[in-house]
mmCIF file of C-alpha atoms in Angstrom:
data_model
loop_
_atom_site.group_PDB
_atom_site.id
_atom_site.type_symbol
_atom_site.label_atom_id
_atom_site.label_comp_id
_atom_site.label_asym_id
_atom_site.label_seq_id
_atom_site.Cartn_x
_atom_site.Cartn_y
_atom_site.Cartn_z
ATOM 1 C CA MET A 1324 -83.873 41.614 17.874
ATOM 2 C CA ASP A 1325 -80.362 42.492 19.077
ATOM 3 C CA LYS A 1326 -81.452 41.813 22.656
ATOM 4 C CA LEU A 1327 -82.773 38.397 21.612
ATOM 5 C CA LEU A 1328 -79.517 37.506 19.845
ATOM 6 C CA ARG A 1329 -77.560 38.372 23.003
ATOM 7 C CA ASN A 1330 -79.766 36.119 25.136
ATOM 8 C CA LYS A 1331 -77.896 32.788 25.377
ATOM 9 C CA LYS A 1332 -80.900 31.010 26.826
ATOM 10 C CA ALA A 1333 -83.061 32.038 23.855
ATOM 11 C CA ILE A 1334 -80.354 30.948 21.414
ATOM 12 C CA PHE A 1335 -80.176 27.534 23.101
ATOM 13 C CA ILE A 1336 -83.971 27.108 23.034
ATOM 14 C CA PHE A 1337 -84.130 27.835 19.280
ATOM 15 C CA ALA A 1338 -81.071 25.704 18.485
ATOM 16 C CA ALA A 1339 -82.028 22.776 20.760
ATOM 17 C CA PRO A 1340 -84.462 21.001 18.325
ATOM 18 C CA ALA A 1341 -81.899 20.990 15.526
ATOM 19 C CA LEU A 1342 -79.115 19.847 17.881
ATOM 20 C CA ILE A 1343 -81.274 17.037 19.277
ATOM 21 C CA LEU A 1344 -82.298 15.859 15.809
ATOM 22 C CA PHE A 1345 -78.688 16.082 14.588
ATOM 23 C CA THR A 1346 -77.528 14.001 17.571
ATOM 24 C CA LEU A 1347 -80.233 11.373 17.075
ATOM 25 C CA VAL A 1348 -79.636 10.853 13.358
ATOM 26 C CA LEU A 1349 -75.842 11.321 13.251
ATOM 27 C CA PHE A 1350 -73.810 11.100 16.441
ATOM 28 C CA ILE A 1351 -75.711 8.264 18.158
ATOM 29 C CA PRO A 1352 -75.717 5.979 15.049
ATOM 30 C CA ILE A 1353 -72.014 6.653 14.436
ATOM 31 C CA GLY A 1354 -71.182 5.966 18.089
ATOM 32 C CA THR A 1355 -73.261 2.766 18.039
ATOM 33 C CA SER A 1356 -71.519 1.592 14.862
ATOM 34 C CA PHE A 1357 -68.122 2.180 16.460
ATOM 35 C CA TYR A 1358 -69.185 -0.006 19.397
ATOM 36 C CA TYR A 1359 -70.637 -2.755 17.179
ATOM 37 C CA ALA A 1360 -67.391 -2.752 15.181
ATOM 38 C CA LEU A 1361 -65.666 -4.011 18.333
ATOM 39 C CA CYS A 1362 -68.202 -6.821 18.827
ATOM 40 C CA SER A 1363 -69.138 -10.157 17.316
ATOM 41 C CA TYR A 1364 -72.796 -10.799 16.555
ATOM 42 C CA ASP A 1365 -74.305 -14.113 17.654
ATOM 43 C CA LYS A 1366 -77.066 -15.093 15.210
ATOM 44 C CA VAL A 1367 -78.593 -17.649 17.623
ATOM 45 C CA SER A 1368 -78.919 -15.468 20.727
ATOM 46 C CA ARG A 1369 -79.071 -12.247 18.679
ATOM 47 C CA SER A 1370 -76.583 -10.601 21.011
ATOM 48 C CA TYR A 1371 -73.203 -8.886 20.731
ATOM 49 C CA HIS A 1372 -69.970 -10.017 22.378
ATOM 50 C CA PHE A 1373 -67.045 -7.649 22.773
ATOM 51 C CA ILE A 1374 -63.978 -8.900 20.845
ATOM 52 C CA GLY A 1375 -61.875 -5.729 20.607
ATOM 53 C CA LEU A 1376 -60.131 -5.211 17.276
ATOM 54 C CA GLY A 1377 -60.972 -8.710 16.014
ATOM 55 C CA ASN A 1378 -63.176 -7.491 13.178
ATOM 56 C CA PHE A 1379 -60.506 -5.072 11.967
ATOM 57 C CA THR A 1380 -57.918 -7.866 12.072
ATOM 58 C CA LYS A 1381 -60.176 -10.008 9.883
ATOM 59 C CA LEU A 1382 -60.656 -7.143 7.438
ATOM 60 C CA ALA A 1383 -56.892 -6.611 7.175
ATOM 61 C CA LYS A 1384 -56.530 -10.230 6.010
ATOM 62 C CA ASP A 1385 -59.647 -10.229 3.806
ATOM 63 C CA PRO A 1386 -58.817 -10.157 0.048
ATOM 64 C CA THR A 1387 -62.304 -8.877 -0.811
ATOM 65 C CA MET A 1388 -61.796 -5.958 1.575
ATOM 66 C CA ARG A 1389 -58.567 -5.061 -0.227
ATOM 67 C CA ILE A 1390 -60.395 -5.119 -3.573
ATOM 68 C CA ALA A 1391 -63.219 -2.974 -2.155
ATOM 69 C CA LEU A 1392 -60.742 -0.487 -0.682
ATOM 70 C CA LYS A 1393 -58.802 -0.295 -3.961
ATOM 71 C CA ASN A 1394 -61.978 0.319 -5.971
ATOM 72 C CA SER A 1395 -63.259 2.949 -3.530
ATOM 73 C CA LEU A 1396 -59.944 4.823 -3.668
ATOM 74 C CA PHE A 1397 -60.067 4.642 -7.472
ATOM 75 C CA PHE A 1398 -63.535 6.178 -7.399
ATOM 76 C CA LEU A 1399 -62.254 8.831 -4.996
ATOM 77 C CA PHE A 1400 -59.355 9.981 -7.179
ATOM 78 C CA PHE A 1401 -61.210 9.626 -10.482
ATOM 79 C CA SER A 1402 -64.260 11.515 -9.217
ATOM 80 C CA CYS A 1403 -62.312 14.372 -7.643
ATOM 81 C CA ILE A 1404 -60.020 14.939 -10.641
ATOM 82 C CA SER A 1405 -62.540 14.392 -13.459
ATOM 83 C CA GLN A 1406 -65.296 16.468 -11.868
ATOM 84 C CA LEU A 1407 -62.818 19.245 -11.072
ATOM 85 C CA VAL A 1408 -61.648 19.431 -14.696
ATOM 86 C CA MET A 1409 -65.016 18.919 -16.391
ATOM 87 C CA GLY A 1410 -66.955 21.009 -13.878
ATOM 88 C CA LEU A 1411 -64.596 23.982 -14.214
ATOM 89 C CA LEU A 1412 -64.518 23.678 -18.001
ATOM 90 C CA LEU A 1413 -68.304 23.588 -18.324
ATOM 91 C CA ALA A 1414 -68.731 26.409 -15.803
ATOM 92 C CA ALA A 1415 -66.257 28.624 -17.649
ATOM 93 C CA LEU A 1416 -67.869 27.913 -21.019
ATOM 94 C CA LEU A 1417 -71.459 28.478 -19.854
ATOM 95 C CA THR A 1418 -70.567 31.619 -17.895
ATOM 96 C CA ASN A 1419 -69.208 33.256 -21.052
ATOM 97 C CA ILE A 1420 -72.236 32.580 -23.245
ATOM 98 C CA THR A 1421 -75.674 34.171 -23.052
ATOM 99 C CA LYS A 1422 -77.726 32.490 -25.768
ATOM 100 C CA GLY A 1423 -78.953 29.061 -24.668
ATOM 101 C CA ARG A 1424 -77.057 29.099 -21.344
ATOM 102 C CA ASP A 1425 -80.067 28.150 -19.234
ATOM 103 C CA LEU A 1426 -80.963 25.285 -21.585
ATOM 104 C CA PHE A 1427 -77.464 23.766 -21.523
ATOM 105 C CA LYS A 1428 -77.201 24.297 -17.757
ATOM 106 C CA ASN A 1429 -80.489 22.477 -17.119
ATOM 107 C CA VAL A 1430 -79.631 19.617 -19.472
ATOM 108 C CA ILE A 1431 -76.248 19.040 -17.809
ATOM 109 C CA TYR A 1432 -77.670 19.310 -14.291
ATOM 110 C CA LEU A 1433 -80.753 17.138 -14.966
ATOM 111 C CA PRO A 1434 -79.074 13.725 -14.295
ATOM 112 C CA CYS A 1435 -78.187 14.897 -10.751
ATOM 113 C CA VAL A 1436 -81.841 14.989 -9.725
ATOM 114 C CA LEU A 1437 -82.814 11.686 -11.357
ATOM 115 C CA SER A 1438 -82.846 8.372 -9.508
ATOM 116 C CA SER A 1439 -79.477 6.599 -9.590
ATOM 117 C CA ALA A 1440 -81.276 3.244 -9.532
ATOM 118 C CA ALA A 1441 -83.280 4.119 -12.658
ATOM 119 C CA LEU A 1442 -80.215 5.506 -14.434
ATOM 120 C CA GLY A 1443 -78.254 2.416 -13.435
ATOM 121 C CA LEU A 1444 -80.823 0.129 -15.062
ATOM 122 C CA LEU A 1445 -80.788 2.303 -18.200
ATOM 123 C CA TRP A 1446 -76.993 2.205 -18.514
ATOM 124 C CA ALA A 1447 -76.920 -1.522 -17.671
ATOM 125 C CA PHE A 1448 -79.156 -2.087 -20.699
ATOM 126 C CA LEU A 1449 -76.960 0.110 -22.928
ATOM 127 C CA PHE A 1450 -73.801 -1.746 -21.850
ATOM 128 C CA HIS A 1451 -75.340 -5.223 -22.001
ATOM 129 C CA ALA A 1452 -73.138 -7.775 -23.770
ATOM 130 C CA LYS A 1453 -75.695 -8.544 -26.518
ATOM 131 C CA VAL A 1454 -77.852 -5.426 -26.810
ATOM 132 C CA GLY A 1455 -77.401 -1.683 -26.645
ATOM 133 C CA ILE A 1456 -73.971 -0.386 -27.677
ATOM 134 C CA ASN A 1457 -72.609 -3.836 -28.530
ATOM 135 C CA ASN A 1458 -75.540 -4.472 -30.871
ATOM 136 C CA LEU A 1459 -74.764 -1.240 -32.735
ATOM 137 C CA LEU A 1460 -71.086 -2.158 -32.966
ATOM 138 C CA LEU A 1461 -72.022 -5.587 -34.319
ATOM 139 C CA GLN A 1462 -73.911 -3.929 -37.177
ATOM 140 C CA ILE A 1463 -70.626 -2.500 -38.464
ATOM 141 C CA GLY A 1464 -68.667 -5.709 -37.877
ATOM 142 C CA ILE A 1465 -67.086 -4.873 -34.514
ATOM 143 C CA LYS A 1466 -67.394 -7.218 -31.556
ATOM 144 C CA GLY A 1467 -67.924 -5.104 -28.466
ATOM 145 C CA PRO A 1468 -66.178 -5.813 -25.167
ATOM 146 C CA GLY A 1469 -67.826 -7.105 -22.010
ATOM 147 C CA TRP A 1470 -68.451 -3.627 -20.623
ATOM 148 C CA LEU A 1471 -69.869 -4.900 -17.335
ATOM 149 C CA TYR A 1472 -68.323 -8.373 -17.264
ATOM 150 C CA ASP A 1473 -64.612 -8.062 -18.069
ATOM 151 C CA THR A 1474 -62.532 -8.836 -14.947
ATOM 152 C CA LYS A 1475 -59.062 -8.283 -16.433
ATOM 153 C CA GLY A 1476 -56.664 -5.598 -15.277
ATOM 154 C CA PHE A 1477 -55.786 -3.932 -11.993
ATOM 155 C CA ILE A 1478 -58.823 -1.666 -12.409
ATOM 156 C CA THR A 1479 -61.450 -3.704 -14.240
ATOM 157 C CA LEU A 1480 -63.387 -2.402 -17.239
ATOM 158 C CA PRO A 1481 -66.726 -2.284 -15.344
ATOM 159 C CA MET A 1482 -65.093 0.057 -12.825
ATOM 160 C CA TRP A 1483 -64.081 2.464 -15.604
ATOM 161 C CA VAL A 1484 -67.529 2.265 -17.195
ATOM 162 C CA ILE A 1485 -69.360 3.034 -13.947
ATOM 163 C CA ALA A 1486 -66.871 5.791 -13.102
ATOM 164 C CA PHE A 1487 -67.659 7.562 -16.390
ATOM 165 C CA VAL A 1488 -71.401 7.065 -15.856
ATOM 166 C CA ALA A 1489 -71.023 8.634 -12.390
ATOM 167 C CA LEU A 1490 -69.102 11.533 -13.949
ATOM 168 C CA TRP A 1491 -71.925 12.068 -16.445
ATOM 169 C CA GLN A 1492 -74.525 12.005 -13.674
ATOM 170 C CA TYR A 1493 -72.843 14.257 -11.108
ATOM 171 C CA VAL A 1494 -70.700 16.697 -13.095
ATOM 172 C CA GLY A 1495 -73.662 19.076 -13.157
ATOM 173 C CA GLN A 1496 -73.417 19.520 -9.400
ATOM 174 C CA SER A 1497 -69.788 20.637 -9.582
ATOM 175 C CA MET A 1498 -70.577 22.850 -12.572
ATOM 176 C CA MET A 1499 -73.342 24.669 -10.681
ATOM 177 C CA LEU A 1500 -71.087 25.295 -7.676
ATOM 178 C CA TYR A 1501 -68.311 26.711 -9.872
ATOM 179 C CA MET A 1502 -70.753 28.841 -11.861
ATOM 180 C CA ALA A 1503 -72.120 30.335 -8.650
ATOM 181 C CA GLN A 1504 -68.593 31.278 -7.574
ATOM 182 C CA ILE A 1505 -67.549 32.614 -10.984
ATOM 183 C CA SER A 1506 -70.682 34.747 -11.297
ATOM 184 C CA GLY A 1507 -69.688 36.509 -8.065
ATOM 185 C CA ILE A 1508 -66.363 37.718 -9.468
ATOM 186 C CA SER A 1509 -66.415 41.417 -10.310
ATOM 187 C CA LYS A 1510 -66.444 42.132 -14.050
ATOM 188 C CA SER A 1511 -64.088 45.051 -13.464
ATOM 189 C CA LEU A 1512 -61.251 42.612 -12.723
ATOM 190 C CA TYR A 1513 -61.610 41.042 -16.155
ATOM 191 C CA GLU A 1514 -61.991 44.413 -17.870
ATOM 192 C CA ALA A 1515 -58.807 45.676 -16.223
ATOM 193 C CA SER A 1516 -56.908 42.547 -17.279
ATOM 194 C CA TYR A 1517 -58.105 42.874 -20.892
ATOM 195 C CA ILE A 1518 -57.010 46.525 -20.949
ATOM 196 C CA ASP A 1519 -53.559 45.383 -19.771
ATOM 197 C CA GLY A 1520 -53.400 42.967 -22.696
ATOM 198 C CA ALA A 1521 -54.309 39.703 -20.984
ATOM 199 C CA SER A 1522 -56.012 37.035 -23.059
ATOM 200 C CA LYS A 1523 -59.068 35.125 -21.861
ATOM 201 C CA THR A 1524 -56.854 32.135 -21.075
ATOM 202 C CA LYS A 1525 -54.591 34.215 -18.843
ATOM 203 C CA ALA A 1526 -57.591 35.910 -17.226
ATOM 204 C CA PHE A 1527 -58.982 32.470 -16.386
ATOM 205 C CA ARG A 1528 -55.638 31.324 -14.998
ATOM 206 C CA TYR A 1529 -54.743 34.393 -12.928
ATOM 207 C CA ILE A 1530 -58.194 35.712 -11.955
ATOM 208 C CA THR A 1531 -60.821 32.974 -12.145
ATOM 209 C CA LEU A 1532 -58.837 30.059 -10.692
ATOM 210 C CA PRO A 1533 -57.506 31.866 -7.580
ATOM 211 C CA LEU A 1534 -60.942 33.274 -6.766
ATOM 212 C CA VAL A 1535 -62.698 29.951 -7.391
ATOM 213 C CA LYS A 1536 -60.191 28.023 -5.246
ATOM 214 C CA PRO A 1537 -62.335 28.062 -2.055
ATOM 215 C CA MET A 1538 -65.247 26.560 -3.989
ATOM 216 C CA ILE A 1539 -62.930 23.923 -5.492
ATOM 217 C CA GLY A 1540 -62.231 22.707 -1.966
ATOM 218 C CA THR A 1541 -65.951 22.544 -1.165
ATOM 219 C CA ALA A 1542 -66.847 20.754 -4.407
ATOM 220 C CA MET A 1543 -63.996 18.265 -4.072
ATOM 221 C CA SER A 1544 -65.004 17.471 -0.483
ATOM 222 C CA LEU A 1545 -68.541 16.697 -1.646
ATOM 223 C CA ASN A 1546 -67.186 14.601 -4.524
ATOM 224 C CA ALA A 1547 -64.829 12.698 -2.217
ATOM 225 C CA ILE A 1548 -67.527 11.816 0.313
ATOM 226 C CA GLY A 1549 -70.006 10.911 -2.419
ATOM 227 C CA SER A 1550 -67.520 8.670 -4.246
ATOM 228 C CA LEU A 1551 -66.467 6.806 -1.075
ATOM 229 C CA LYS A 1552 -70.060 5.962 -0.116
ATOM 230 C CA PHE A 1553 -71.004 5.161 -3.719
ATOM 231 C CA PHE A 1554 -73.535 2.307 -3.804
ATOM 232 C CA ASP A 1555 -76.811 2.708 -5.705
ATOM 233 C CA LEU A 1556 -75.457 3.111 -9.244
ATOM 234 C CA ILE A 1557 -73.059 0.163 -8.853
ATOM 235 C CA TYR A 1558 -75.713 -2.114 -7.397
ATOM 236 C CA ALA A 1559 -78.272 -1.113 -10.037
ATOM 237 C CA MET A 1560 -75.844 -1.862 -12.883
ATOM 238 C CA LEU A 1561 -74.277 -5.056 -11.494
ATOM 239 C CA GLY A 1562 -76.688 -6.430 -8.880
ATOM 240 C CA ASP A 1563 -75.202 -9.289 -6.825
ATOM 241 C CA LYS A 1564 -72.341 -9.824 -9.297
ATOM 242 C CA THR A 1565 -70.000 -7.320 -7.618
ATOM 243 C CA GLU A 1566 -67.954 -9.996 -5.824
ATOM 244 C CA ASN A 1567 -67.499 -12.252 -8.881
ATOM 245 C CA LEU A 1568 -66.495 -9.284 -11.069
ATOM 246 C CA LYS A 1569 -64.048 -7.841 -8.500
ATOM 247 C CA MET A 1570 -66.309 -4.801 -8.455
ATOM 248 C CA ASP A 1571 -66.955 -4.457 -4.754
ATOM 249 C CA VAL A 1572 -66.526 -1.053 -3.178
ATOM 250 C CA LEU A 1573 -66.717 -0.412 0.554
ATOM 251 C CA ALA A 1574 -70.449 0.365 0.463
ATOM 252 C CA THR A 1575 -71.426 -2.760 -1.526
ATOM 253 C CA TYR A 1576 -69.159 -4.973 0.591
ATOM 254 C CA LEU A 1577 -70.718 -3.515 3.751
ATOM 255 C CA TYR A 1578 -74.189 -4.296 2.389
ATOM 256 C CA ARG A 1579 -73.321 -7.869 1.420
ATOM 257 C CA THR A 1580 -71.605 -8.499 4.763
ATOM 258 C CA GLY A 1581 -74.370 -7.130 6.935
ATOM 259 C CA PHE A 1582 -77.643 -7.432 5.030
ATOM 260 C CA SER A 1583 -77.362 -9.621 1.923
ATOM 261 C CA SER A 1584 -79.156 -12.968 1.905
ATOM 262 C CA LYS A 1585 -75.899 -14.563 0.760
ATOM 263 C CA GLY A 1586 -73.675 -14.796 3.830
ATOM 264 C CA GLY A 1587 -75.025 -11.704 5.566
ATOM 265 C CA ASN A 1588 -75.836 -10.942 9.210
ATOM 266 C CA HIS A 1589 -72.185 -10.328 10.129
ATOM 267 C CA TYR A 1590 -73.159 -7.043 11.739
ATOM 268 C CA GLY A 1591 -69.930 -6.587 13.686
ATOM 269 C CA LYS A 1592 -67.787 -6.955 10.575
ATOM 270 C CA ALA A 1593 -70.156 -4.740 8.582
ATOM 271 C CA SER A 1594 -69.896 -2.065 11.289
ATOM 272 C CA ALA A 1595 -66.099 -2.288 11.073
ATOM 273 C CA ILE A 1596 -66.323 -1.623 7.323
ATOM 274 C CA GLY A 1597 -68.564 1.343 8.116
ATOM 275 C CA VAL A 1598 -65.965 2.690 10.546
ATOM 276 C CA VAL A 1599 -63.281 2.411 7.846
ATOM 277 C CA LEU A 1600 -65.615 4.287 5.488
ATOM 278 C CA VAL A 1601 -66.215 7.096 8.012
ATOM 279 C CA VAL A 1602 -62.490 7.429 8.742
ATOM 280 C CA LEU A 1603 -61.693 7.608 5.005
ATOM 281 C CA CYS A 1604 -64.341 10.312 4.479
ATOM 282 C CA LEU A 1605 -62.934 12.391 7.357
ATOM 283 C CA LEU A 1606 -59.356 11.881 6.165
ATOM 284 C CA ALA A 1607 -60.166 12.806 2.559
ATOM 285 C CA THR A 1608 -62.047 15.939 3.683
ATOM 286 C CA TRP A 1609 -59.185 16.982 5.963
ATOM 287 C CA ILE A 1610 -56.578 16.548 3.198
ATOM 288 C CA ILE A 1611 -58.682 18.489 0.671
ATOM 289 C CA ASN A 1612 -59.256 21.318 3.148
ATOM 290 C CA LYS A 1613 -55.509 21.492 3.796
ATOM 291 C CA LEU A 1614 -54.698 21.535 0.083
ATOM 292 C CA PHE A 1615 -57.275 24.223 -0.737
ATOM 293 C CA LYS A 1616 -56.957 26.349 2.374
ATOM 294 C CA THR A 1617 -57.123 29.917 1.074
ATOM 295 C CA GLU A 1618 -57.612 33.418 2.298
ATOM 296 C CA ASN A 1619 -60.778 35.292 1.434
ATOM 297 C CA TYR A 1620 -60.498 37.850 -1.340
ATOM 298 C CA GLU A 1621 -62.669 40.860 -1.933
ATOM 299 C CA MET A 1622 -64.440 40.451 -5.266
#
């Protein structure tokens, strides 16, 4: 086995299928999108014409693009902060209990494995203007707000509603990652701190948090990328009303620009939006890795 691991030719042969597949499904599409972002698509001849940074210039002047960018950044910050706080809190609580832990863990994690489209339709019904939550409020004499239709404010109410629905759906993923890291911390560290008079709050602050910090960076990177490319839940809850409700994010605006029946087929512009999305994902990951760069500790 050691001889095989030292054989570079054998390593290349075993790694080649994965590298080829990875190149076909990742690097080539990304490279093609970067090229298309510098082109204009002719619907008549179905061909591309190189126009340089023309598509990016149009996006810089596009008010809908600014709304989509603002909403995507809101999702980014809200998702990273809320899932960090709630995920850590749930992980700490469930790690310290024994009775019913598996039940609560499965219930919290269950929405992560369900279809976002199905959940979006369910929540769209609950937040409908005349049924669901508003119907219950009307029974006690309270007129409910337009949960998915109110366009007032810098960040509209539908954005807040969908952000909390996304938190409910995906907090289980962060919780599981933090629980895995916490369960690997040696119990002797906590026992020593309790002997020295530390409370559970101080033990969490000075033992758990520093040792969980590497996993925080990983979880926040996943949350950042997932929030920037957020699409299915928004589209399921709002459909084609994203533009009218100022609810576009980068992913929904890309879809409408490139593929929607209403004013679509602008593939060059859609590719430019995709490039902006990729750059934001890389930038967010780089910043998070810099903020949570830590040394490895023996646990």
